[in-house]
PDB file of C-alpha atoms in Angstrom:
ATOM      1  CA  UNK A 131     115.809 108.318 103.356  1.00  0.00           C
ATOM      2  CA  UNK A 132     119.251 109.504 103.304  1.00  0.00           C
ATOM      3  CA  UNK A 133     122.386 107.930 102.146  1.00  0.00           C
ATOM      4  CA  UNK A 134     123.676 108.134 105.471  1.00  0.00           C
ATOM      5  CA  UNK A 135     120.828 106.711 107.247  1.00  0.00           C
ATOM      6  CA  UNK A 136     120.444 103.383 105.184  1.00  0.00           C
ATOM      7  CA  UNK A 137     124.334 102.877 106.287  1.00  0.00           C
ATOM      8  CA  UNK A 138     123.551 103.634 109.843  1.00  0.00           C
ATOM      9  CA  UNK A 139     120.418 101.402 109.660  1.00  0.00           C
ATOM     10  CA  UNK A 140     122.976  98.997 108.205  1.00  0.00           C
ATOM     11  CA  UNK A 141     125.781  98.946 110.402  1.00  0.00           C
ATOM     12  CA  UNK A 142     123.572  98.804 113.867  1.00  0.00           C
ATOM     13  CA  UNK A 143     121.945  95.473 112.538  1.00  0.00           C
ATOM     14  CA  UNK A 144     125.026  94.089 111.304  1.00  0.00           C
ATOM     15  CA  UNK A 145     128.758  95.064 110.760  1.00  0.00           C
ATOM     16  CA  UNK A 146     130.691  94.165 107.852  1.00  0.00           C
ATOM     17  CA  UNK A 147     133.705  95.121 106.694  1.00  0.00           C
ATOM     18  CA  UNK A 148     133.074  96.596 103.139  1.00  0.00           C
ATOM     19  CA  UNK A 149     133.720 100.870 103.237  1.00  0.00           C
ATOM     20  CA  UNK A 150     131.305 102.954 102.613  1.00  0.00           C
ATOM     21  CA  UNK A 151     132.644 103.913  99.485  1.00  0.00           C
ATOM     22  CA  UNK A 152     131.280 100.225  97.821  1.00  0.00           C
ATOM     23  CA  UNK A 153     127.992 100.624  99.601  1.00  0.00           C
ATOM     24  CA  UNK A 154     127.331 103.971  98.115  1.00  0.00           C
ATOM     25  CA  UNK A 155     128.587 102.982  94.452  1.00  0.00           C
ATOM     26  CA  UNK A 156     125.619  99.738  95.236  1.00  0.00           C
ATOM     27  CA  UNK A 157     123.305 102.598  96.389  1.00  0.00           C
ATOM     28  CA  UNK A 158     123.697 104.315  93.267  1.00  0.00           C
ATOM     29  CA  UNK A 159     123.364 101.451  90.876  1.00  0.00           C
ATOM     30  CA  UNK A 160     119.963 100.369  92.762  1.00  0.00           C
ATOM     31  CA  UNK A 161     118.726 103.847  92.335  1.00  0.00           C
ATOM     32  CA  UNK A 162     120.441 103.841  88.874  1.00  0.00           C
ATOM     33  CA  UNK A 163     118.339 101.158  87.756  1.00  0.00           C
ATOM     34  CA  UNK A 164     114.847 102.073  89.710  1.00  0.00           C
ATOM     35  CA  UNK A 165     115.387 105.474  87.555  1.00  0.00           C
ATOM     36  CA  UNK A 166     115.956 103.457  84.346  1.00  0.00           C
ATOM     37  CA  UNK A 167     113.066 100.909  84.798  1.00  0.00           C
ATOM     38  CA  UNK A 168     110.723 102.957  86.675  1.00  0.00           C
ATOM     39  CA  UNK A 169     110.669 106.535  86.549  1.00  0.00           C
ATOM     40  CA  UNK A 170     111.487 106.720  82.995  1.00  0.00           C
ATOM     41  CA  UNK A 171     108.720 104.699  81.986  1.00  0.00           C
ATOM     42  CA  UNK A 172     106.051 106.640  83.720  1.00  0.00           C
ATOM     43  CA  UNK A 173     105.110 110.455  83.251  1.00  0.00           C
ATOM     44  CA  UNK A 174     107.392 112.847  85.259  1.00  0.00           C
ATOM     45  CA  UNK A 175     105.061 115.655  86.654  1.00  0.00           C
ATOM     46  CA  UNK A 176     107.330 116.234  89.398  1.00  0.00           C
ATOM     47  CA  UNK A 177     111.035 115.981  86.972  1.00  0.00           C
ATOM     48  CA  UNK A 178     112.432 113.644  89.324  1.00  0.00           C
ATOM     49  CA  UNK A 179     116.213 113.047  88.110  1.00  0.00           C
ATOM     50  CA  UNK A 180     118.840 111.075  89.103  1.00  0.00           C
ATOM     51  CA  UNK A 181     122.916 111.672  89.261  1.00  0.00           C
ATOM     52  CA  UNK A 182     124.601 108.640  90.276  1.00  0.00           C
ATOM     53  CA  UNK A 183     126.113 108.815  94.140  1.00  0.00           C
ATOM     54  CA  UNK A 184     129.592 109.568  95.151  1.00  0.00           C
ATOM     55  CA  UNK A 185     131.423 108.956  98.066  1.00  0.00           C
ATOM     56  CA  UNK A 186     130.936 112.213  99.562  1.00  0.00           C
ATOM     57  CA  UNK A 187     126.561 112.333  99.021  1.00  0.00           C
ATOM     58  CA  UNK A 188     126.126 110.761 102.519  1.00  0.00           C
ATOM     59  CA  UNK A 189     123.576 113.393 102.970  1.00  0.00           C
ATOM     60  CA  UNK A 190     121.816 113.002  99.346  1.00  0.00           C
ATOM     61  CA  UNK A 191     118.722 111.840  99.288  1.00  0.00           C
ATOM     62  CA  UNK A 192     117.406 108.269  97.571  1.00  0.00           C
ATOM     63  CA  UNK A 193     114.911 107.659  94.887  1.00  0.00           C
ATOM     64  CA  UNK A 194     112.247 105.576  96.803  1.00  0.00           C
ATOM     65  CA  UNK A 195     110.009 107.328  99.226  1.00  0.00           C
ATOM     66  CA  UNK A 196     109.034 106.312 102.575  1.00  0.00           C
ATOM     67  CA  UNK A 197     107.918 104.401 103.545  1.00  0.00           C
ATOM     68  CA  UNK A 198     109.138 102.343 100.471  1.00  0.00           C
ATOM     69  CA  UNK A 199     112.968 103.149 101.281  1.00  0.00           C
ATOM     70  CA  UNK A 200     112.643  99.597 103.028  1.00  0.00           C
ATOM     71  CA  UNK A 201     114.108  98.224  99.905  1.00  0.00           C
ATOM     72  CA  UNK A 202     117.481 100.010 100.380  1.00  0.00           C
ATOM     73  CA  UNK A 203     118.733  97.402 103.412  1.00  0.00           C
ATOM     74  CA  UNK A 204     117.614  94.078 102.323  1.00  0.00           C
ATOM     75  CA  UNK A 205     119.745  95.363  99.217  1.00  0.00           C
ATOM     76  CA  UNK A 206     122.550  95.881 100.737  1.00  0.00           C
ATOM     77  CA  UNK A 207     122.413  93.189 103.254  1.00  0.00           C
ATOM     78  CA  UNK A 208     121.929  90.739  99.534  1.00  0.00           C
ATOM     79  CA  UNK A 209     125.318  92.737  97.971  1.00  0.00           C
ATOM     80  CA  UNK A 210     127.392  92.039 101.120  1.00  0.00           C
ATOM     81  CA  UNK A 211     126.013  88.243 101.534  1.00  0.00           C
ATOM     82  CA  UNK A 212     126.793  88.092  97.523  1.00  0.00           C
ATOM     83  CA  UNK A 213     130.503  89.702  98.044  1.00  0.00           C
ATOM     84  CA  UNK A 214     131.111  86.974 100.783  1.00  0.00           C
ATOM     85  CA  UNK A 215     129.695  84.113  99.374  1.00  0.00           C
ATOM     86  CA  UNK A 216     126.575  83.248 101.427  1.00  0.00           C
ATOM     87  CA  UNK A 217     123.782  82.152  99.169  1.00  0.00           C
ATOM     88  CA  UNK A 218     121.285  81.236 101.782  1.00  0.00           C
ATOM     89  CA  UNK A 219     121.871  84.766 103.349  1.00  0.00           C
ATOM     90  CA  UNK A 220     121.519  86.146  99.837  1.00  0.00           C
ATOM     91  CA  UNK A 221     118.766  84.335  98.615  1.00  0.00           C
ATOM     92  CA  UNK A 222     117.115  85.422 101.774  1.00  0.00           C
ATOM     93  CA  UNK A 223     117.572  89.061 101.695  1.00  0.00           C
ATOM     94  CA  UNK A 224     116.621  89.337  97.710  1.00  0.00           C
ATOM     95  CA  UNK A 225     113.535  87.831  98.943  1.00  0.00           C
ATOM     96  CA  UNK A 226     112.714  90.309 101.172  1.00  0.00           C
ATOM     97  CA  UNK A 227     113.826  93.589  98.639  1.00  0.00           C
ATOM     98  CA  UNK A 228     112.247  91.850  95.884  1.00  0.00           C
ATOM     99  CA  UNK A 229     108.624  91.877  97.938  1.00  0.00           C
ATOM    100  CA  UNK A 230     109.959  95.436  99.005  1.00  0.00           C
ATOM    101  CA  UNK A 231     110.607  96.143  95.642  1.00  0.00           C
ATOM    102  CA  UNK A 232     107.657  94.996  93.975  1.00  0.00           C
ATOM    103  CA  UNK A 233     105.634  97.289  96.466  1.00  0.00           C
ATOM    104  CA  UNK A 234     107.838 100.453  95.174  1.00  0.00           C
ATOM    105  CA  UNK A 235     106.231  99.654  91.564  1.00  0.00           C
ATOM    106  CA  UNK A 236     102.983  99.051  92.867  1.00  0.00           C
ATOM    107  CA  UNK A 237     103.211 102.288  94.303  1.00  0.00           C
ATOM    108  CA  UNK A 238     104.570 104.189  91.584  1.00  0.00           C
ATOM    109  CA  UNK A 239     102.209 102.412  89.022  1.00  0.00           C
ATOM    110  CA  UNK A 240      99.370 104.237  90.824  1.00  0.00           C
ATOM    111  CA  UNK A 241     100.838 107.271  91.569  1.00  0.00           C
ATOM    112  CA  UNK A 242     102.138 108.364  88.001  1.00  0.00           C
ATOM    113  CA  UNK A 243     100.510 107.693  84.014  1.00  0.00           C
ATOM    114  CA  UNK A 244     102.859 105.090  82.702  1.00  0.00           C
ATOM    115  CA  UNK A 245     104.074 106.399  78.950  1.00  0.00           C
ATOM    116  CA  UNK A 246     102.352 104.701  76.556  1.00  0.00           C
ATOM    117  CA  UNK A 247     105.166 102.858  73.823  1.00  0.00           C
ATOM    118  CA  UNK A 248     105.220 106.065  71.229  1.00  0.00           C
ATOM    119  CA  UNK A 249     106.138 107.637  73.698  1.00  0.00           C
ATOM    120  CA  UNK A 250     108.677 105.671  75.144  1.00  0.00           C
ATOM    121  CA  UNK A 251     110.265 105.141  72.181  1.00  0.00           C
ATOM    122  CA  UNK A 252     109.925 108.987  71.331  1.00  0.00           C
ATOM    123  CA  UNK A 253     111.654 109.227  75.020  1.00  0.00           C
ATOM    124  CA  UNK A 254     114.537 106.701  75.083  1.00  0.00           C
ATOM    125  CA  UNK A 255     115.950 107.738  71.901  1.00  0.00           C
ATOM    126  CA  UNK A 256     115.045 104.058  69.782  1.00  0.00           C
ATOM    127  CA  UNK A 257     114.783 101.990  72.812  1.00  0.00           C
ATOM    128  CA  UNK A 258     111.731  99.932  72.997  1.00  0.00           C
ATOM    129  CA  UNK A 259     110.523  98.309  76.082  1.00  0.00           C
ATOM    130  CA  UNK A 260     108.066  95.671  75.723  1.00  0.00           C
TER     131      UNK A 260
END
């Protein structure tokens, strides 16, 4: 999915009044961090990198794959409930892109050979993930 279309998907279920500028910079630090904590611990057949978003990559393409790119709006519905305040709304919506989440992993658990910690360490530069 497209930058563009998770903020479409966004504003027809619910407006807010945050630019697009904020929900792109969120965007990128979601993707940011699925690069970090998931791609780079797993082999890279396919050399899968990631530039963080600016305000003008409405037509870049995210990280997750469909049909996985689900986790994209409970994010951002969580950021804007976070930015205004509403932790029942927020609590709810991390639910739902944490199960969303956890189903990205699953996914990309079978589809590429996690590294094994030599090389990970080899990899990261010192960085050890246990």
């Amino acid at each position: 999915m497209m930058i563009q279309q998770v903020l479409d998907r966004k504003s027809i279920i619910d407006k807010d009044t945050f630019p697009d500028e904020l929900k792109i910079a969120w965007l990128s630090e979601l993707d940011a961090q699925l690069f970090i904590e998931v791609v780079q611990t797993h082999e890279n057949p396919d050399d899968i990198k990631f530039t963080p978003y600016t305000a003008d990559d409405f037509g870049k393409q995210l990280l997750a794959p469909f049909p996985y790119d689900k986790l994209y709006i409970p994010y951002l519905f969580a950021k804007v409930a976070e930015a205004y305040g509403e932790t029942e709304d927020y609590n709810n919506h991390l639910a739902s892109y944490e199960k969303s989440l956890r189903e990205f992993r699953g996914y990309w658990n079978k589809k590429y050979m996690p590294l094994d910690p030599t090389r990970k360490k080899e990899k990261f530069s010192g960085v050890v993930y246990v």
